[in-house]
């Protein structure tokens, strides 16, 4: 039997990040995939990936990728329907 405490530390030792951070990274990377498809705007992506709201999504996106979603759009040249 593995305690929650031990599982957390085994996960962090294995992947280098906490389980929460790992899931957040997966969601943010999925946001790039969805955005790259050209079918979704950032608000729709935030909703699909179950972020609380687009503002919290944008804040986490900016922290993770060191740029805003709109800046990423400008650099990527993808312009989904608004």
PDB file of N, CA and C in Angstrom:
ATOM      1  N   UNK A   1       0.847  -1.182   0.000  1.00  0.00           N
ATOM      2  CA  UNK A   1       0.000   0.000   0.000  1.00  0.00           C
ATOM      3  C   UNK A   1       0.883   1.232   0.000  1.00  0.00           C
ATOM      4  N   UNK A   2       0.581   2.183  -0.892  1.00  0.00           N
ATOM      5  CA  UNK A   2       1.343   3.414  -1.019  1.00  0.00           C
ATOM      6  C   UNK A   2       0.502   4.570  -0.493  1.00  0.00           C
ATOM      7  N   UNK A   3       1.004   5.276   0.484  1.00  0.00           N
ATOM      8  CA  UNK A   3       0.264   6.407   1.032  1.00  0.00           C
ATOM      9  C   UNK A   3       0.241   7.555   0.022  1.00  0.00           C
ATOM     10  N   UNK A   4      -0.704   8.458   0.191  1.00  0.00           N
ATOM     11  CA  UNK A   4      -0.803   9.621  -0.687  1.00  0.00           C
ATOM     12  C   UNK A   4       0.492  10.438  -0.633  1.00  0.00           C
ATOM     13  N   UNK A   5       1.039  10.587   0.551  1.00  0.00           N
ATOM     14  CA  UNK A   5       2.284  11.325   0.739  1.00  0.00           C
ATOM     15  C   UNK A   5       3.415  10.678  -0.061  1.00  0.00           C
ATOM     16  N   UNK A   6       3.536   9.372   0.078  1.00  0.00           N
ATOM     17  CA  UNK A   6       4.612   8.642  -0.615  1.00  0.00           C
ATOM     18  C   UNK A   6       4.405   8.671  -2.130  1.00  0.00           C
ATOM     19  N   UNK A   7       3.162   8.487  -2.565  1.00  0.00           N
ATOM     20  CA  UNK A   7       2.859   8.523  -3.991  1.00  0.00           C
ATOM     21  C   UNK A   7       3.230   9.882  -4.589  1.00  0.00           C
ATOM     22  N   UNK A   8       2.905  10.949  -3.884  1.00  0.00           N
ATOM     23  CA  UNK A   8       3.249  12.294  -4.335  1.00  0.00           C
ATOM     24  C   UNK A   8       4.759  12.405  -4.560  1.00  0.00           C
ATOM     25  N   UNK A   9       5.536  11.935  -3.604  1.00  0.00           N
ATOM     26  CA  UNK A   9       6.990  12.065  -3.694  1.00  0.00           C
ATOM     27  C   UNK A   9       7.586  11.136  -4.748  1.00  0.00           C
ATOM     28  N   UNK A  10       7.042   9.960  -4.902  1.00  0.00           N
ATOM     29  CA  UNK A  10       7.511   9.060  -5.962  1.00  0.00           C
ATOM     30  C   UNK A  10       7.223   9.694  -7.324  1.00  0.00           C
ATOM     31  N   UNK A  11       6.021  10.247  -7.491  1.00  0.00           N
ATOM     32  CA  UNK A  11       5.650  10.915  -8.735  1.00  0.00           C
ATOM     33  C   UNK A  11       6.604  12.078  -9.013  1.00  0.00           C
ATOM     34  N   UNK A  12       6.823  12.915  -8.011  1.00  0.00           N
ATOM     35  CA  UNK A  12       7.682  14.085  -8.192  1.00  0.00           C
ATOM     36  C   UNK A  12       9.121  13.678  -8.504  1.00  0.00           C
ATOM     37  N   UNK A  13       9.606  12.654  -7.848  1.00  0.00           N
ATOM     38  CA  UNK A  13      10.961  12.166  -8.124  1.00  0.00           C
ATOM     39  C   UNK A  13      11.066  11.601  -9.539  1.00  0.00           C
ATOM     40  N   UNK A  14      10.007  10.962  -9.999  1.00  0.00           N
ATOM     41  CA  UNK A  14      10.009  10.340 -11.322  1.00  0.00           C
ATOM     42  C   UNK A  14       9.876  11.364 -12.445  1.00  0.00           C
ATOM     43  N   UNK A  15       8.942  12.287 -12.291  1.00  0.00           N
ATOM     44  CA  UNK A  15       8.643  13.229 -13.366  1.00  0.00           C
ATOM     45  C   UNK A  15       9.255  14.617 -13.168  1.00  0.00           C
ATOM     46  N   UNK A  16       9.780  14.889 -12.002  1.00  0.00           N
ATOM     47  CA  UNK A  16      10.433  16.170 -11.761  1.00  0.00           C
ATOM     48  C   UNK A  16       9.500  17.312 -11.416  1.00  0.00           C
ATOM     49  N   UNK A  17       8.206  17.027 -11.376  1.00  0.00           N
ATOM     50  CA  UNK A  17       7.205  18.034 -11.016  1.00  0.00           C
ATOM     51  C   UNK A  17       6.112  17.356 -10.202  1.00  0.00           C
ATOM     52  N   UNK A  18       5.333  18.154  -9.498  1.00  0.00           N
ATOM     53  CA  UNK A  18       4.219  17.606  -8.724  1.00  0.00           C
ATOM     54  C   UNK A  18       3.134  17.086  -9.661  1.00  0.00           C
ATOM     55  N   UNK A  19       2.270  16.205  -9.184  1.00  0.00           N
ATOM     56  CA  UNK A  19       1.159  15.740 -10.023  1.00  0.00           C
ATOM     57  C   UNK A  19       0.293  16.897 -10.538  1.00  0.00           C
ATOM     58  N   UNK A  20       0.042  17.876  -9.689  1.00  0.00           N
ATOM     59  CA  UNK A  20      -0.757  19.039 -10.101  1.00  0.00           C
ATOM     60  C   UNK A  20      -0.070  19.785 -11.249  1.00  0.00           C
ATOM     61  N   UNK A  21       1.215  20.038 -11.110  1.00  0.00           N
ATOM     62  CA  UNK A  21       1.971  20.763 -12.140  1.00  0.00           C
ATOM     63  C   UNK A  21       2.014  19.950 -13.433  1.00  0.00           C
ATOM     64  N   UNK A  22       2.160  18.638 -13.310  1.00  0.00           N
ATOM     65  CA  UNK A  22       2.195  17.765 -14.482  1.00  0.00           C
ATOM     66  C   UNK A  22       0.882  17.857 -15.260  1.00  0.00           C
ATOM     67  N   UNK A  23      -0.247  17.771 -14.564  1.00  0.00           N
ATOM     68  CA  UNK A  23      -1.556  17.868 -15.218  1.00  0.00           C
ATOM     69  C   UNK A  23      -1.760  19.244 -15.844  1.00  0.00           C
ATOM     70  N   UNK A  24      -1.306  20.281 -15.161  1.00  0.00           N
ATOM     71  CA  UNK A  24      -1.410  21.628 -15.708  1.00  0.00           C
ATOM     72  C   UNK A  24      -0.605  21.744 -17.002  1.00  0.00           C
ATOM     73  N   UNK A  25       0.596  21.191 -17.011  1.00  0.00           N
ATOM     74  CA  UNK A  25       1.420  21.225 -18.215  1.00  0.00           C
ATOM     75  C   UNK A  25       0.750  20.477 -19.364  1.00  0.00           C
ATOM     76  N   UNK A  26       0.143  19.329 -19.064  1.00  0.00           N
ATOM     77  CA  UNK A  26      -0.588  18.586 -20.096  1.00  0.00           C
ATOM     78  C   UNK A  26      -1.719  19.423 -20.678  1.00  0.00           C
ATOM     79  N   UNK A  27      -2.482  20.083 -19.802  1.00  0.00           N
ATOM     80  CA  UNK A  27      -3.598  20.908 -20.257  1.00  0.00           C
ATOM     81  C   UNK A  27      -3.117  22.089 -21.096  1.00  0.00           C
ATOM     82  N   UNK A  28      -2.038  22.728 -20.682  1.00  0.00           N
ATOM     83  CA  UNK A  28      -1.531  23.872 -21.436  1.00  0.00           C
ATOM     84  C   UNK A  28      -0.966  23.430 -22.789  1.00  0.00           C
ATOM     85  N   UNK A  29      -0.321  22.283 -22.833  1.00  0.00           N
ATOM     86  CA  UNK A  29       0.170  21.771 -24.110  1.00  0.00           C
ATOM     87  C   UNK A  29      -0.989  21.375 -25.021  1.00  0.00           C
ATOM     88  N   UNK A  30      -2.046  20.832 -24.452  1.00  0.00           N
ATOM     89  CA  UNK A  30      -3.243  20.517 -25.228  1.00  0.00           C
ATOM     90  C   UNK A  30      -3.882  21.803 -25.763  1.00  0.00           C
ATOM     91  N   UNK A  31      -3.793  22.879 -25.001  1.00  0.00           N
ATOM     92  CA  UNK A  31      -4.308  24.167 -25.469  1.00  0.00           C
ATOM     93  C   UNK A  31      -3.605  24.584 -26.756  1.00  0.00           C
ATOM     94  N   UNK A  32      -2.305  24.352 -26.834  1.00  0.00           N
ATOM     95  CA  UNK A  32      -1.565  24.696 -28.054  1.00  0.00           C
ATOM     96  C   UNK A  32      -2.025  23.843 -29.230  1.00  0.00           C
ATOM     97  N   UNK A  33      -2.282  22.568 -28.974  1.00  0.00           N
ATOM     98  CA  UNK A  33      -2.769  21.678 -30.033  1.00  0.00           C
ATOM     99  C   UNK A  33      -4.129  22.161 -30.534  1.00  0.00           C
ATOM    100  N   UNK A  34      -5.031  22.439 -29.611  1.00  0.00           N
ATOM    101  CA  UNK A  34      -6.362  22.915 -29.997  1.00  0.00           C
ATOM    102  C   UNK A  34      -6.276  24.237 -30.752  1.00  0.00           C
ATOM    103  N   UNK A  35      -5.447  25.127 -30.272  1.00  0.00           N
ATOM    104  CA  UNK A  35      -5.288  26.423 -30.925  1.00  0.00           C
ATOM    105  C   UNK A  35      -4.693  26.251 -32.319  1.00  0.00           C
ATOM    106  N   UNK A  36      -3.721  25.357 -32.426  1.00  0.00           N
ATOM    107  CA  UNK A  36      -3.071  25.110 -33.709  1.00  0.00           C
ATOM    108  C   UNK A  36      -4.004  24.541 -34.763  1.00  0.00           C
ATOM    109  N   UNK A  37      -5.073  23.904 -34.326  1.00  0.00           N
ATOM    110  CA  UNK A  37      -6.038  23.356 -35.279  1.00  0.00           C
ATOM    111  C   UNK A  37      -6.775  24.465 -36.020  1.00  0.00           C
ATOM    112  N   UNK A  38      -6.786  25.666 -35.425  1.00  0.00           N
ATOM    113  CA  UNK A  38      -7.478  26.795 -36.040  1.00  0.00           C
ATOM    114  C   UNK A  38      -8.981  26.790 -35.847  1.00  0.00           C
ATOM    115  N   UNK A  39      -9.465  25.842 -35.060  1.00  0.00           N
ATOM    116  CA  UNK A  39     -10.914  25.702 -34.876  1.00  0.00           C
ATOM    117  C   UNK A  39     -11.458  26.361 -33.618  1.00  0.00           C
ATOM    118  N   UNK A  40     -10.580  26.805 -32.723  1.00  0.00           N
ATOM    119  CA  UNK A  40     -11.019  27.305 -31.421  1.00  0.00           C
ATOM    120  C   UNK A  40     -10.293  28.583 -31.060  1.00  0.00           C
ATOM    121  N   UNK A  41     -11.002  29.483 -30.408  1.00  0.00           N
ATOM    122  CA  UNK A  41     -10.343  30.655 -29.850  1.00  0.00           C
ATOM    123  C   UNK A  41      -9.964  30.339 -28.396  1.00  0.00           C
ATOM    124  N   UNK A  42      -9.239  31.241 -27.769  1.00  0.00           N
ATOM    125  CA  UNK A  42      -8.715  30.973 -26.423  1.00  0.00           C
ATOM    126  C   UNK A  42      -9.827  30.784 -25.396  1.00  0.00           C
ATOM    127  N   UNK A  43     -10.910  31.501 -25.527  1.00  0.00           N
ATOM    128  CA  UNK A  43     -12.022  31.339 -24.584  1.00  0.00           C
ATOM    129  C   UNK A  43     -12.603  29.938 -24.684  1.00  0.00           C
ATOM    130  N   UNK A  44     -12.809  29.464 -25.899  1.00  0.00           N
ATOM    131  CA  UNK A  44     -13.335  28.110 -26.101  1.00  0.00           C
ATOM    132  C   UNK A  44     -12.374  27.051 -25.577  1.00  0.00           C
ATOM    133  N   UNK A  45     -11.090  27.278 -25.787  1.00  0.00           N
ATOM    134  CA  UNK A  45     -10.068  26.339 -25.300  1.00  0.00           C
ATOM    135  C   UNK A  45     -10.067  26.294 -23.781  1.00  0.00           C
ATOM    136  N   UNK A  46     -10.125  27.456 -23.148  1.00  0.00           N
ATOM    137  CA  UNK A  46     -10.162  27.508 -21.678  1.00  0.00           C
ATOM    138  C   UNK A  46     -11.367  26.743 -21.145  1.00  0.00           C
ATOM    139  N   UNK A  47     -12.505  26.893 -21.809  1.00  0.00           N
ATOM    140  CA  UNK A  47     -13.714  26.181 -21.395  1.00  0.00           C
ATOM    141  C   UNK A  47     -13.574  24.681 -21.611  1.00  0.00           C
ATOM    142  N   UNK A  48     -13.084  24.279 -22.777  1.00  0.00           N
ATOM    143  CA  UNK A  48     -12.935  22.850 -23.082  1.00  0.00           C
ATOM    144  C   UNK A  48     -11.990  22.147 -22.122  1.00  0.00           C
ATOM    145  N   UNK A  49     -10.962  22.847 -21.685  1.00  0.00           N
ATOM    146  CA  UNK A  49      -9.963  22.244 -20.800  1.00  0.00           C
ATOM    147  C   UNK A  49     -10.291  22.466 -19.325  1.00  0.00           C
ATOM    148  N   UNK A  50     -11.480  22.999 -19.061  1.00  0.00           N
ATOM    149  CA  UNK A  50     -12.011  23.140 -17.703  1.00  0.00           C
ATOM    150  C   UNK A  50     -11.207  24.062 -16.795  1.00  0.00           C
ATOM    151  N   UNK A  51     -10.718  25.163 -17.365  1.00  0.00           N
ATOM    152  CA  UNK A  51     -10.146  26.202 -16.529  1.00  0.00           C
ATOM    153  C   UNK A  51     -11.307  26.994 -15.936  1.00  0.00           C
ATOM    154  N   UNK A  52     -11.099  27.599 -14.801  1.00  0.00           N
ATOM    155  CA  UNK A  52     -12.168  28.327 -14.114  1.00  0.00           C
ATOM    156  C   UNK A  52     -12.754  29.424 -14.995  1.00  0.00           C
ATOM    157  N   UNK A  53     -11.896  30.142 -15.694  1.00  0.00           N
ATOM    158  CA  UNK A  53     -12.310  31.204 -16.599  1.00  0.00           C
ATOM    159  C   UNK A  53     -11.128  31.548 -17.496  1.00  0.00           C
ATOM    160  N   UNK A  54     -11.385  32.362 -18.496  1.00  0.00           N
ATOM    161  CA  UNK A  54     -10.329  32.683 -19.452  1.00  0.00           C
ATOM    162  C   UNK A  54      -9.210  33.511 -18.809  1.00  0.00           C
ATOM    163  N   UNK A  55      -9.544  34.300 -17.792  1.00  0.00           N
ATOM    164  CA  UNK A  55      -8.513  35.097 -17.121  1.00  0.00           C
ATOM    165  C   UNK A  55      -7.514  34.200 -16.381  1.00  0.00           C
ATOM    166  N   UNK A  56      -8.007  33.202 -15.667  1.00  0.00           N
ATOM    167  CA  UNK A  56      -7.081  32.311 -14.961  1.00  0.00           C
ATOM    168  C   UNK A  56      -6.290  31.482 -15.960  1.00  0.00           C
ATOM    169  N   UNK A  57      -6.928  31.067 -17.058  1.00  0.00           N
ATOM    170  CA  UNK A  57      -6.209  30.359 -18.121  1.00  0.00           C
ATOM    171  C   UNK A  57      -5.082  31.230 -18.663  1.00  0.00           C
ATOM    172  N   UNK A  58      -5.393  32.486 -18.969  1.00  0.00           N
ATOM    173  CA  UNK A  58      -4.389  33.395 -19.523  1.00  0.00           C
ATOM    174  C   UNK A  58      -3.220  33.602 -18.568  1.00  0.00           C
ATOM    175  N   UNK A  59      -3.521  33.727 -17.296  1.00  0.00           N
ATOM    176  CA  UNK A  59      -2.473  33.915 -16.295  1.00  0.00           C
ATOM    177  C   UNK A  59      -1.547  32.704 -16.239  1.00  0.00           C
ATOM    178  N   UNK A  60      -2.123  31.511 -16.232  1.00  0.00           N
ATOM    179  CA  UNK A  60      -1.322  30.288 -16.198  1.00  0.00           C
ATOM    180  C   UNK A  60      -0.553  30.093 -17.503  1.00  0.00           C
ATOM    181  N   UNK A  61      -1.184  30.419 -18.621  1.00  0.00           N
ATOM    182  CA  UNK A  61      -0.530  30.330 -19.928  1.00  0.00           C
ATOM    183  C   UNK A  61       0.694  31.239 -19.949  1.00  0.00           C
ATOM    184  N   UNK A  62       0.501  32.482 -19.511  1.00  0.00           N
ATOM    185  CA  UNK A  62       1.587  33.466 -19.497  1.00  0.00           C
ATOM    186  C   UNK A  62       2.736  32.995 -18.596  1.00  0.00           C
ATOM    187  N   UNK A  63       2.413  32.438 -17.465  1.00  0.00           N
ATOM    188  CA  UNK A  63       3.447  31.960 -16.539  1.00  0.00           C
ATOM    189  C   UNK A  63       4.207  30.780 -17.137  1.00  0.00           C
ATOM    190  N   UNK A  64       3.495  29.868 -17.789  1.00  0.00           N
ATOM    191  CA  UNK A  64       4.115  28.660 -18.331  1.00  0.00           C
ATOM    192  C   UNK A  64       4.931  28.931 -19.596  1.00  0.00           C
ATOM    193  N   UNK A  65       4.359  29.712 -20.521  1.00  0.00           N
ATOM    194  CA  UNK A  65       5.009  29.933 -21.817  1.00  0.00           C
ATOM    195  C   UNK A  65       5.733  31.270 -21.918  1.00  0.00           C
ATOM    196  N   UNK A  66       5.632  32.077 -20.877  1.00  0.00           N
ATOM    197  CA  UNK A  66       6.284  33.389 -20.818  1.00  0.00           C
ATOM    198  C   UNK A  66       5.829  34.331 -21.928  1.00  0.00           C
ATOM    199  N   UNK A  67       4.568  34.179 -22.287  1.00  0.00           N
ATOM    200  CA  UNK A  67       3.926  35.114 -23.205  1.00  0.00           C
ATOM    201  C   UNK A  67       2.425  34.932 -23.077  1.00  0.00           C
ATOM    202  N   UNK A  68       1.703  35.954 -23.452  1.00  0.00           N
ATOM    203  CA  UNK A  68       0.245  35.879 -23.378  1.00  0.00           C
ATOM    204  C   UNK A  68      -0.286  35.001 -24.516  1.00  0.00           C
ATOM    205  N   UNK A  69      -1.508  34.495 -24.372  1.00  0.00           N
ATOM    206  CA  UNK A  69      -2.103  33.754 -25.477  1.00  0.00           C
ATOM    207  C   UNK A  69      -2.183  34.591 -26.765  1.00  0.00           C
ATOM    208  N   UNK A  70      -2.513  35.865 -26.647  1.00  0.00           N
ATOM    209  CA  UNK A  70      -2.612  36.693 -27.855  1.00  0.00           C
ATOM    210  C   UNK A  70      -1.246  36.874 -28.519  1.00  0.00           C
ATOM    211  N   UNK A  71      -0.213  36.980 -27.720  1.00  0.00           N
ATOM    212  CA  UNK A  71       1.156  37.069 -28.278  1.00  0.00           C
ATOM    213  C   UNK A  71       1.516  35.766 -28.984  1.00  0.00           C
ATOM    214  N   UNK A  72       1.154  34.649 -28.376  1.00  0.00           N
ATOM    215  CA  UNK A  72       1.408  33.352 -29.003  1.00  0.00           C
ATOM    216  C   UNK A  72       0.688  33.278 -30.352  1.00  0.00           C
ATOM    217  N   UNK A  73      -0.555  33.730 -30.399  1.00  0.00           N
ATOM    218  CA  UNK A  73      -1.313  33.732 -31.651  1.00  0.00           C
ATOM    219  C   UNK A  73      -0.589  34.538 -32.716  1.00  0.00           C
ATOM    220  N   UNK A  74      -0.110  35.707 -32.331  1.00  0.00           N
ATOM    221  CA  UNK A  74       0.593  36.574 -33.290  1.00  0.00           C
ATOM    222  C   UNK A  74       1.855  35.893 -33.805  1.00  0.00           C
ATOM    223  N   UNK A  75       2.599  35.244 -32.928  1.00  0.00           N
ATOM    224  CA  UNK A  75       3.843  34.599 -33.333  1.00  0.00           C
ATOM    225  C   UNK A  75       3.591  33.317 -34.124  1.00  0.00           C
ATOM    226  N   UNK A  76       2.537  32.594 -33.768  1.00  0.00           N
ATOM    227  CA  UNK A  76       2.247  31.316 -34.432  1.00  0.00           C
ATOM    228  C   UNK A  76       1.560  31.522 -35.773  1.00  0.00           C
ATOM    229  N   UNK A  77       0.936  32.662 -35.959  1.00  0.00           N
ATOM    230  CA  UNK A  77       0.248  32.938 -37.206  1.00  0.00           C
ATOM    231  C   UNK A  77      -1.034  32.154 -37.380  1.00  0.00           C
ATOM    232  N   UNK A  78      -1.596  31.660 -36.283  1.00  0.00           N
ATOM    233  CA  UNK A  78      -2.864  30.934 -36.332  1.00  0.00           C
ATOM    234  C   UNK A  78      -3.951  31.882 -35.852  1.00  0.00           C
ATOM    235  N   UNK A  79      -4.999  32.004 -36.613  1.00  0.00           N
ATOM    236  CA  UNK A  79      -6.075  32.921 -36.254  1.00  0.00           C
ATOM    237  C   UNK A  79      -7.415  32.213 -36.310  1.00  0.00           C
ATOM    238  N   UNK A  80      -7.767  31.519 -35.214  1.00  0.00           N
ATOM    239  CA  UNK A  80      -9.059  30.834 -35.187  1.00  0.00           C
ATOM    240  C   UNK A  80     -10.196  31.838 -35.205  1.00  0.00           C
ATOM    241  N   UNK A  81     -11.365  31.357 -35.587  1.00  0.00           N
ATOM    242  CA  UNK A  81     -12.550  32.214 -35.577  1.00  0.00           C
ATOM    243  C   UNK A  81     -12.746  32.816 -34.199  1.00  0.00           C
ATOM    244  N   UNK A  82     -13.021  34.086 -34.133  1.00  0.00           N
ATOM    245  CA  UNK A  82     -13.266  34.760 -32.860  1.00  0.00           C
ATOM    246  C   UNK A  82     -14.703  34.760 -32.649  1.00  0.00           C
TER     247      UNK A  82
END
